Coordinates of C-alpha atoms in Angstrom, one line a residue:
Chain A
X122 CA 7.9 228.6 28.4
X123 CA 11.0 226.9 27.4
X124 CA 11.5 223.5 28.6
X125 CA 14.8 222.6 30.7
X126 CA 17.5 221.3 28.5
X127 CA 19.4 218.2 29.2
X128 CA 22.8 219.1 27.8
X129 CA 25.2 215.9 26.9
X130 CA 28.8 216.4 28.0
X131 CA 31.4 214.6 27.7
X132 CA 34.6 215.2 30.0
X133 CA 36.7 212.8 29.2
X134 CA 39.1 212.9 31.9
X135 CA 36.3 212.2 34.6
X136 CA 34.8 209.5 32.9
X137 CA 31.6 208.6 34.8
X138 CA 32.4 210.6 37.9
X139 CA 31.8 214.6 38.4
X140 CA 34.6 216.4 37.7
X141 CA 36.2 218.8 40.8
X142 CA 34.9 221.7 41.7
X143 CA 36.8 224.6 41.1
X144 CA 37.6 227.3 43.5
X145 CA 37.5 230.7 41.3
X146 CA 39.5 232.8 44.1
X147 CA 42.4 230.3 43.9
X148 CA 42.2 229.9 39.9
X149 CA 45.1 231.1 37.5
X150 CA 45.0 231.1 34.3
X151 CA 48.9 230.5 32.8
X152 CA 49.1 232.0 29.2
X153 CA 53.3 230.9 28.0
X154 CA 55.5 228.5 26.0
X155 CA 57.1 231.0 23.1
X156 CA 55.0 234.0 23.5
X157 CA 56.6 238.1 24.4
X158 CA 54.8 238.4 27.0
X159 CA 53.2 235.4 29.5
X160 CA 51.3 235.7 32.3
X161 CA 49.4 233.8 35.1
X162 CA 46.3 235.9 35.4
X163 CA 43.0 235.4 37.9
X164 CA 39.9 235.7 36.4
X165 CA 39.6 239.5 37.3
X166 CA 43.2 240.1 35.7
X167 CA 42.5 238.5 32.8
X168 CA 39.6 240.6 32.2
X169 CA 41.6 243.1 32.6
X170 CA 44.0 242.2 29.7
X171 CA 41.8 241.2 27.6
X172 CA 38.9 242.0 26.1
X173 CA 35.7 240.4 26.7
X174 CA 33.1 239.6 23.5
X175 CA 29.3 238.3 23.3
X176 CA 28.9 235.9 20.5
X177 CA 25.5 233.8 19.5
X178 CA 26.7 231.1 18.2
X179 CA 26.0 227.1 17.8
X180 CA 28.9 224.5 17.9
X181 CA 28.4 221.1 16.8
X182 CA 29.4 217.5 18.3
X183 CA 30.6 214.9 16.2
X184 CA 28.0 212.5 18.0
X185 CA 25.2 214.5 15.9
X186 CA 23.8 217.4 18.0
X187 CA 24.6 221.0 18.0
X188 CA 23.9 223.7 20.5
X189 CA 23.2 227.8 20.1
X190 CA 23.4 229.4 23.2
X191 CA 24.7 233.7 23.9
X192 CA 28.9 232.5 24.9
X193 CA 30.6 235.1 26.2
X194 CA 34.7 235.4 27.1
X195 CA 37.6 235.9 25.4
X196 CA 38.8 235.6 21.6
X197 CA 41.2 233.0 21.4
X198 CA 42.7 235.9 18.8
X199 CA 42.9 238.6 21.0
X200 CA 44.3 236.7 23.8
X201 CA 47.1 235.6 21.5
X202 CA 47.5 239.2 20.7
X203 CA 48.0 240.1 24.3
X204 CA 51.4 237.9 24.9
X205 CA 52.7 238.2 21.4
X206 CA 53.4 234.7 19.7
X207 CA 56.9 234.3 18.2
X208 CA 57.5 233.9 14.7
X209 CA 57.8 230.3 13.9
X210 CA 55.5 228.7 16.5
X211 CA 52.5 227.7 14.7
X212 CA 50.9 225.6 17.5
X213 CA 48.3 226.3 20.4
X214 CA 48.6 223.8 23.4
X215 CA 45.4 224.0 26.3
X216 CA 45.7 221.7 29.2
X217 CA 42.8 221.4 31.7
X218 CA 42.9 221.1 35.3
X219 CA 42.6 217.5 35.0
X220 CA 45.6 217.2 32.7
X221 CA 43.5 216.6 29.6
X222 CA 45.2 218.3 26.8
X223 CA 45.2 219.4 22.9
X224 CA 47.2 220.9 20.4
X225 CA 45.5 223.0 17.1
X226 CA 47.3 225.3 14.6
X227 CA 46.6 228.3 15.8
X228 CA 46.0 229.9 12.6
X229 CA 42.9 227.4 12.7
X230 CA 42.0 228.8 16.0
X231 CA 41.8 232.3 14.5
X232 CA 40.3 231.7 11.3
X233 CA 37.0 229.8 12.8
X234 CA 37.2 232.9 15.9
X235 CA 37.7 230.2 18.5
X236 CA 36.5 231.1 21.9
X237 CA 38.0 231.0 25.3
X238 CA 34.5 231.0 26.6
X239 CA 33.5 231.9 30.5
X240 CA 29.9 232.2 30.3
X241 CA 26.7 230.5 28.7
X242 CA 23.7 232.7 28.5
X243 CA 24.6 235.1 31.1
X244 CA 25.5 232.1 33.3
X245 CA 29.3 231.5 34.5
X246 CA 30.3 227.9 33.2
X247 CA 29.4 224.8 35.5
X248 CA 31.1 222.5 36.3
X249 CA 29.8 219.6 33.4
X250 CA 29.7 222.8 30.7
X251 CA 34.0 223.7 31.8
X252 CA 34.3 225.9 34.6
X253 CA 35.5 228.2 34.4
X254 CA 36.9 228.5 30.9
X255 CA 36.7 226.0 28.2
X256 CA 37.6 226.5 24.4
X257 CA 35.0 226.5 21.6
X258 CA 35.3 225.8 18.0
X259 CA 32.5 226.6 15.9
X260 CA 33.3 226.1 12.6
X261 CA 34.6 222.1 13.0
X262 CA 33.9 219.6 15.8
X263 CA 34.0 220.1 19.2
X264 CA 36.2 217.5 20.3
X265 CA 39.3 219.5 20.5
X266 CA 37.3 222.5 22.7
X267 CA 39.5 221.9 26.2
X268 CA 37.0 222.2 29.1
X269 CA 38.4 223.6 32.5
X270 CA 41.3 225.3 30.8
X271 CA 44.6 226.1 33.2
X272 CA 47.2 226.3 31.0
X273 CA 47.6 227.8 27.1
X274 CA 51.6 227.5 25.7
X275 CA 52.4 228.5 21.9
X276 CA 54.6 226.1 21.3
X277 CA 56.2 224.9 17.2
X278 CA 55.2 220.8 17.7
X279 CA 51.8 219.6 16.9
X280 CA 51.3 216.5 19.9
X281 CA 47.7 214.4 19.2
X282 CA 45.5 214.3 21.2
X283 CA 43.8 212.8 23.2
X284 CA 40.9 211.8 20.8
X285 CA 43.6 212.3 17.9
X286 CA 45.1 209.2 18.9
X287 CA 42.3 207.0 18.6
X288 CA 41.4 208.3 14.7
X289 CA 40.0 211.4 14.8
X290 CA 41.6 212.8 12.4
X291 CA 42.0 216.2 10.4
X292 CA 39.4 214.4 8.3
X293 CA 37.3 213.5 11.2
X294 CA 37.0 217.2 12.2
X295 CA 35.3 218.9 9.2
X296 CA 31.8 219.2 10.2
X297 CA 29.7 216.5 8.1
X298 CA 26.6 218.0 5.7
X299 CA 23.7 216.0 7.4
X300 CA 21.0 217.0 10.0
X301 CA 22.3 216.9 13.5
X302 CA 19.9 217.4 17.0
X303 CA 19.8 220.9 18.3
X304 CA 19.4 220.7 21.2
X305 CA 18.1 224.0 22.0
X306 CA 15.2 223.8 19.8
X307 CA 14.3 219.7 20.5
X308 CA 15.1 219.4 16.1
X309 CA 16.9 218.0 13.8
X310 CA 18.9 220.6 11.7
X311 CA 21.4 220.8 8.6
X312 CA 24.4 222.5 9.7
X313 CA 24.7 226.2 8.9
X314 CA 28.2 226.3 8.4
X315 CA 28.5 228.2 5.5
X316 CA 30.2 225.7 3.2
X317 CA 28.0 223.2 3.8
X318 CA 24.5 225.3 3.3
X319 CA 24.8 224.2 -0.2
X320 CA 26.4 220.7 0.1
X321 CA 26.0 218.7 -3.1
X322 CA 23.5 215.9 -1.0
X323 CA 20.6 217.7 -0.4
X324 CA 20.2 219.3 -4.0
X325 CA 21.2 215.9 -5.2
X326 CA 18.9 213.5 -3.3
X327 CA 16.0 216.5 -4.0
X328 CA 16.8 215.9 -8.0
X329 CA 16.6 212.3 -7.3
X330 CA 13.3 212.4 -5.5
X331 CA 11.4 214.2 -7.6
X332 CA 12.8 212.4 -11.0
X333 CA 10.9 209.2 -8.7
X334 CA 8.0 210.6 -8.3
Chain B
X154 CA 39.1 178.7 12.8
X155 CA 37.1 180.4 15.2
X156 CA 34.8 178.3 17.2
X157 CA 31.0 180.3 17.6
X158 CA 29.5 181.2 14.6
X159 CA 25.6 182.3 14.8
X160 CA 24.1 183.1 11.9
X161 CA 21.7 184.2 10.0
X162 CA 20.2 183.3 6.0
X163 CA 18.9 186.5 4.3
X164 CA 17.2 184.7 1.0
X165 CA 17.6 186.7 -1.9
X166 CA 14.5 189.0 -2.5
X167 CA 14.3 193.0 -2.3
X168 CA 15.6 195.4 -0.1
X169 CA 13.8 198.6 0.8
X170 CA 16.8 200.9 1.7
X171 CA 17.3 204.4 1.8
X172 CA 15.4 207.4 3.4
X173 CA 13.9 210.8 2.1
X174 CA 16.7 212.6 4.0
X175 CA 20.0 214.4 3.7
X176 CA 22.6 212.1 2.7
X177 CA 19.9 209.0 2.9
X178 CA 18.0 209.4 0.0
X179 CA 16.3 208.7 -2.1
X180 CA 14.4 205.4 -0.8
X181 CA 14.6 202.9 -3.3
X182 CA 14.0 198.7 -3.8
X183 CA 16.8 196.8 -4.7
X184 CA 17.3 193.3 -5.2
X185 CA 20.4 191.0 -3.2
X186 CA 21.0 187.6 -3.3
X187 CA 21.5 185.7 -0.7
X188 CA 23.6 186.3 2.0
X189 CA 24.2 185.3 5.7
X190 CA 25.4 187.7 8.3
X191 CA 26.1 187.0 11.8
X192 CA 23.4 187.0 14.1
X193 CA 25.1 189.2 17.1
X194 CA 27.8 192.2 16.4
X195 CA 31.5 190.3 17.3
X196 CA 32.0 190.0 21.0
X197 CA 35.4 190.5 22.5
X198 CA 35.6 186.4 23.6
X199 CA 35.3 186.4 19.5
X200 CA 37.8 188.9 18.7
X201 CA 40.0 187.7 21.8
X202 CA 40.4 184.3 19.5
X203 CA 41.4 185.9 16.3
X204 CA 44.1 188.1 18.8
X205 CA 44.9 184.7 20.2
X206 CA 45.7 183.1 16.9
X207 CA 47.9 186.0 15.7
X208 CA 45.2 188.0 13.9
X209 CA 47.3 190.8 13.8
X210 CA 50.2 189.0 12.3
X211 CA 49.4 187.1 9.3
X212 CA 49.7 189.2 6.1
X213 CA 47.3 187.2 3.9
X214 CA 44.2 188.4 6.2
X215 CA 45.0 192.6 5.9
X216 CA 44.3 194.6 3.1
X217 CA 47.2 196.6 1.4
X218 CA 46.3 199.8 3.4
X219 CA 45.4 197.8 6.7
X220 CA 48.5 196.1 6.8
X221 CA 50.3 199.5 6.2
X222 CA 48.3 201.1 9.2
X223 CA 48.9 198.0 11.5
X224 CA 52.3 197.8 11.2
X225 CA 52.7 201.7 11.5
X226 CA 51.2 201.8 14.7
X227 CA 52.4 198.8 15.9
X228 CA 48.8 197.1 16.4
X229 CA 48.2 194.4 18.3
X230 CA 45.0 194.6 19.9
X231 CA 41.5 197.0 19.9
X232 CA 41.9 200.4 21.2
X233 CA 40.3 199.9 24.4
X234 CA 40.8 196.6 24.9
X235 CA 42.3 197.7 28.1
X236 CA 39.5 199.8 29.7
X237 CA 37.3 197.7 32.1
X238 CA 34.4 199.7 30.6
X239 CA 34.9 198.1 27.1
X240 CA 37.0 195.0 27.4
X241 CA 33.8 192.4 29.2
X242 CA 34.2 189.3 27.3
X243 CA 30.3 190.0 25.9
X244 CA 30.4 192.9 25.3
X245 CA 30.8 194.0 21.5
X246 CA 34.4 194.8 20.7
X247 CA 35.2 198.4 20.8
X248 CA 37.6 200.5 19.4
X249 CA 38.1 198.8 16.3
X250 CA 39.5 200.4 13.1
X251 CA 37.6 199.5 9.8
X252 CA 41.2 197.7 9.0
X253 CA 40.9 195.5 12.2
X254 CA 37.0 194.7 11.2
X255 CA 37.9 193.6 7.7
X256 CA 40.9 191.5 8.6
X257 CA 38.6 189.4 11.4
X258 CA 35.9 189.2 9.4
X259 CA 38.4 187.7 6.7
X260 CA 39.6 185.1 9.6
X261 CA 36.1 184.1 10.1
X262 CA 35.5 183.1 6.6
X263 CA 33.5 186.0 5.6
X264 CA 33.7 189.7 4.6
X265 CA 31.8 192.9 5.9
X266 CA 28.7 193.6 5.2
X267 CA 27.7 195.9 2.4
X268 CA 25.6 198.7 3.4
X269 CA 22.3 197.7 1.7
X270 CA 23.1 193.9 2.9
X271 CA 22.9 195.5 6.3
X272 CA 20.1 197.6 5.7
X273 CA 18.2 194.5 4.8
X274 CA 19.1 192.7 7.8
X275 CA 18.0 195.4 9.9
X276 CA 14.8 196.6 8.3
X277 CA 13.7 193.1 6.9
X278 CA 11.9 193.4 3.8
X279 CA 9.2 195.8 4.6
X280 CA 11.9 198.2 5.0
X281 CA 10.7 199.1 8.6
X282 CA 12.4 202.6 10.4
X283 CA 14.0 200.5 12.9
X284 CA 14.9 197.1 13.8
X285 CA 11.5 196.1 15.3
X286 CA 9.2 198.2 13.4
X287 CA 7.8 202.1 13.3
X288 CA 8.0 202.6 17.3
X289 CA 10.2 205.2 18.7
X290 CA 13.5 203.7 20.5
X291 CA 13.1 202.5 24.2
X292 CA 15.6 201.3 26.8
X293 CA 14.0 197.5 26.0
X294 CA 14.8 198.1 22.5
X295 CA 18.2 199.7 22.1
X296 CA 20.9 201.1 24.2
X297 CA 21.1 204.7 23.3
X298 CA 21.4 207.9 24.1
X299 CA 17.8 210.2 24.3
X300 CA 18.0 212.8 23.1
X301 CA 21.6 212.5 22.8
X302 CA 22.0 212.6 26.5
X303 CA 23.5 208.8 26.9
X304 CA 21.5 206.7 29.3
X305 CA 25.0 204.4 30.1
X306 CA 28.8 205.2 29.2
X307 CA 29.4 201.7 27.3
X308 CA 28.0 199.3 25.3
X309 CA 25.7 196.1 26.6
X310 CA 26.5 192.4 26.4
X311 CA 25.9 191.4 22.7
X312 CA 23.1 189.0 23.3
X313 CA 21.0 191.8 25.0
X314 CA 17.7 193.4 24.6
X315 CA 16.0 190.7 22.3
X316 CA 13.2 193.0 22.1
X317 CA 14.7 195.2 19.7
X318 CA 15.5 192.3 17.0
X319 CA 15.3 192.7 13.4
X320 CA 12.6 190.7 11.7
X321 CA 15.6 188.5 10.9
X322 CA 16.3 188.0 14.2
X323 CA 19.4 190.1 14.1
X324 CA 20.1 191.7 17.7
X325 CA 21.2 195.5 18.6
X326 CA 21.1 196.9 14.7
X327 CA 19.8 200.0 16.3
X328 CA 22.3 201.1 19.1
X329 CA 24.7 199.8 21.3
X330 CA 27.6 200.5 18.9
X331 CA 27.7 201.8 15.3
X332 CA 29.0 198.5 12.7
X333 CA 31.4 198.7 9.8
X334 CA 30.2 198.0 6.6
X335 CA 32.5 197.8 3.2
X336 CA 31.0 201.0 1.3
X337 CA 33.3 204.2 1.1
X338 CA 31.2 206.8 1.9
X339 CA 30.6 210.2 -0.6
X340 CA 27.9 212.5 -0.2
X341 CA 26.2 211.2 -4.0
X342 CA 26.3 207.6 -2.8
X343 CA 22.3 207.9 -2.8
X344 CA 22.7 208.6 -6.6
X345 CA 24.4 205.8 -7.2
X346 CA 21.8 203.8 -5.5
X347 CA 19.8 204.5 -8.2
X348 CA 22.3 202.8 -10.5
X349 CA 22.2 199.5 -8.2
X350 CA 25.4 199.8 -7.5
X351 CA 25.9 197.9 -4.3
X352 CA 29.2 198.9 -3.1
X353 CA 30.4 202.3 -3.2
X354 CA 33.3 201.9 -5.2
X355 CA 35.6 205.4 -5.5
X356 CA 37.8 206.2 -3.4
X357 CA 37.3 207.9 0.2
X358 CA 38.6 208.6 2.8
X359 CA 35.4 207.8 4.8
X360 CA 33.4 204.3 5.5
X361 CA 30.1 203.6 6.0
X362 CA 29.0 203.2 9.5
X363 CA 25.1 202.3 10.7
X364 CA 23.1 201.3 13.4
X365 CA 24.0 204.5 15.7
X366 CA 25.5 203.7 19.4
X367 CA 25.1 204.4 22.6
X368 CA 26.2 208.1 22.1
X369 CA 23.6 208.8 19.8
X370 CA 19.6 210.2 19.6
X371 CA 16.5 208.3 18.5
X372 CA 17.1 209.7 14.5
X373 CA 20.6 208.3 14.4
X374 CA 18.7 204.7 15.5
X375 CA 17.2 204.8 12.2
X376 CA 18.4 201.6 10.3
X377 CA 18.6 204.1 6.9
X378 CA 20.6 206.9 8.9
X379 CA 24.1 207.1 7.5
X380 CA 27.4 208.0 9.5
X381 CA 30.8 207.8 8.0
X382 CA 34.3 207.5 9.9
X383 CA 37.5 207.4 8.5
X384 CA 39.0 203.8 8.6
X385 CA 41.6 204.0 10.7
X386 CA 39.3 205.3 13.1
X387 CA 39.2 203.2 16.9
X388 CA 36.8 204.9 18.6
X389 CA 34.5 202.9 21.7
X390 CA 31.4 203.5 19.4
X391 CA 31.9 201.8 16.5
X392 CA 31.7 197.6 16.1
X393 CA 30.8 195.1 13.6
X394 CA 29.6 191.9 12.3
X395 CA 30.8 189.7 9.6
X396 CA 28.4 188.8 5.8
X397 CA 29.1 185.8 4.3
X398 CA 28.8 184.7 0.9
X399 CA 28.2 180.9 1.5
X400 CA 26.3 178.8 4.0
X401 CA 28.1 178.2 7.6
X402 CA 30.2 175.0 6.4
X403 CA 30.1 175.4 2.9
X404 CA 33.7 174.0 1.4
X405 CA 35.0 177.1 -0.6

């Protein structure tokens, strides 16, 4: 039997209250800024326009935890292949309900196969996790993954953050080779990014160990 | 000169340091001289008189690169030294670059830490897990975050939570927030452990942060656990408090 998990979350532009709920029948997604072909879209017409994936995959939290869970939605990929970015705008711009916003390159966004995710396990999104769409990065830290998404532009100016503007940096994002807490399976675990599965440290402080003993 | 000082004498002798871990190992005895390190991380009343007597004007107290980043961005106080959630005068001061930590700790007479120097401090000679002993973290012991779900959204008032002292009667090196300390940060620094080198001396990008905060799990608590932010970082979890390398008093 698997015990219940106690998921941190972080949602910045709540602080220490509950976000809003979210009312799915009035929701709009707004896809624009310098793209062939925009579109406000419901959640049915979205799914219509794009199609959905099922990915098992684990993202990690620059606190030190990481979570696998079944995440099923949209490729931020094939959503940008649906309006058609224009030559020369290099920059992907999500904004939340709440206002909360970030800017990533979307080449980035493409090469880790970023998600536009609507479900966990089978379950749509609460609330704390992003109803009903949040983006998730899976091959850096999670701190630029938008929760409650409402608006996506392509637009050419890279804007920081909001976590960008206190420090964390293009060198703050890179996903650090030392155990962090899944939480999923109550351990501590390296990071299987692929890069780091055979980061210097390990083999290094192994060497080290057994030269001591 | 600042007013409060509260500190601490850690006689020379050795240091158990290190942990058989990723990135912590390998565990090793060193030897430091004396040293003295402040008792409680800097409170923003503290910080509040280096603002007040132009901290973040005077060249002489900024290192090259700290000078260059506070004039760049126009610095003139901690990042959140706005946000009722940080800014109680006991609470530790938030939001902090490694920059803005070096430059006080200069103002007060003193430097930062070294990472073994604050290992020491925290895990006292027997080179304890954490602060007060083997004993998994507790909410009388540190202000954390179980199983990274955080029990509060902000640090505590400096001169909380005795409990949890170090056996040199340090307070809050497990929790609360993350400190500063001088090393660079590379993923061979154990190696060089093993060379006694105390201070990690290449260049990177990355400092040395310890103690965990009140973001992080139980394993992050661990006085050898290592985490590593860039140094202009000013993030709410990340403090300090200042070494010194002469007696409170001493002329220099």
């Amino acid at each position: 039997m698997s015990k219940p998990k106690k998921i941190p979350t972080f949602f910045w532009e709540y602080r220490n209250r509950r976000p809003d709920d979210i009312d799915l029948a009035d929701y709009r997604l707004e896809v624009a800024g310098a793209v062939e072909h925009p579109f406000i879209a419901s959640l049915e017409e979205l799914a219509e326009r794009v199609p959905r994936v099922e990915v098992r995959r684990r993202f990690y939290c620059v606190n030190g935890w990481s979570l696998e869970a079944l995440w099923s939605g949209y490729r931020v990929a094939d959503l940008l292949a649906a309006v058609a970015p224009r030559d020369g705008f290099d920059y992907l711009r999500v904004t939340s309900v709440g206002g909360y916003e970030d800017t990533s390159p979307i080449q980035r966004l493409i090469g880790g196969d970023a998600l536009l995710a609507t479900h966990m396990d089978g379950e749509p999104l609460s609330v704390e996790r992003g109803k009903p769409m949040r983006i998730l990065l899976f091959d850096m830290y999670q701190f630029k993954g938008v929760k409650a998404v409402k608006r996506i532009e392509v637009v050419a100016d890279y804007r920081p953050g909001f976590w960008e503007k206190v420090g964390y940096s293009e060198e703050m994002i890179e996903i650090q080779p030392y155990p962090h807490f899944a939480i999923d399976l109550g351990e501590e675990r390296m990071p299987e990014i692929d890069k780091l599965a055979n980061a210097e440290p390990m083999e290094r402080s192994a060497r080290a160990r057994r030269k001591q003993s | 000169m600042e007013t409060m000082k509260d500190i601490v004498c850690i006689e020379r002798g050795a240091a158990r340091v290190g942990a058989a871990r990723p990135m912590e190992g390998p565990e090793l005895e060193l030897m430091l001289e004396t040293f003295w390190l402040d008792r409680l991380a800097v409170s923003n009343a503290r910080y509040a008189e280096f603002i007040a007597c132009g901290g973040y004007r005077q060249r002489a107290l900024w290192s090259e690169l700290g000078w260059q980043f506070v004039r760049e961005h126009d610095l003139v106080e901690p990042a959140w030294w706005q946000d009722d959630a940080f800014n109680e005068p006991l609470q530790p001061v938030a939001g902090v670059s490694f920059h803005e930590a070096e430059a006080f700790a200069r103002w007060a007479g003193g430097r930062l830490p070294t990472e073994v120097e604050w290992e020491k401090a925290a895990r006292g000679a027997d080179g304890r897990s954490f602060p007060w002993g083997e004993q998994d973290p507790n909410s009388e012991l540190a202000v954390y975050a179980p199983g990274f779900v955080p029990s509060r959204r902000a640090p505590i008032a400096v001169d909380d939570l005795p409990l949890g002292d170090s056996p040199y009667g340090c307070r809050q090196m497990a929790g609360n927030l993350f400190e500063w300390t001088l090393d660079t940060f590379h993923v061979d620094t154990p190696a060089q452990r093993t060379q006694h080198l105390m201070v990690e001396q290449r260049v990177s990008p990355r400092r040395v942060a310890k103690g965990g905060a009140w973001t992080v799990g139980e394993s992050r608590l661990r006085c050898a656990a290592r985490y590593s932010a860039v140094p202009e970082l000013r993030d709410n979890i990340i403090g300090f408090r200042v070494a010194y390398d002469r007696p409170p008093g001493a002329s220099r």
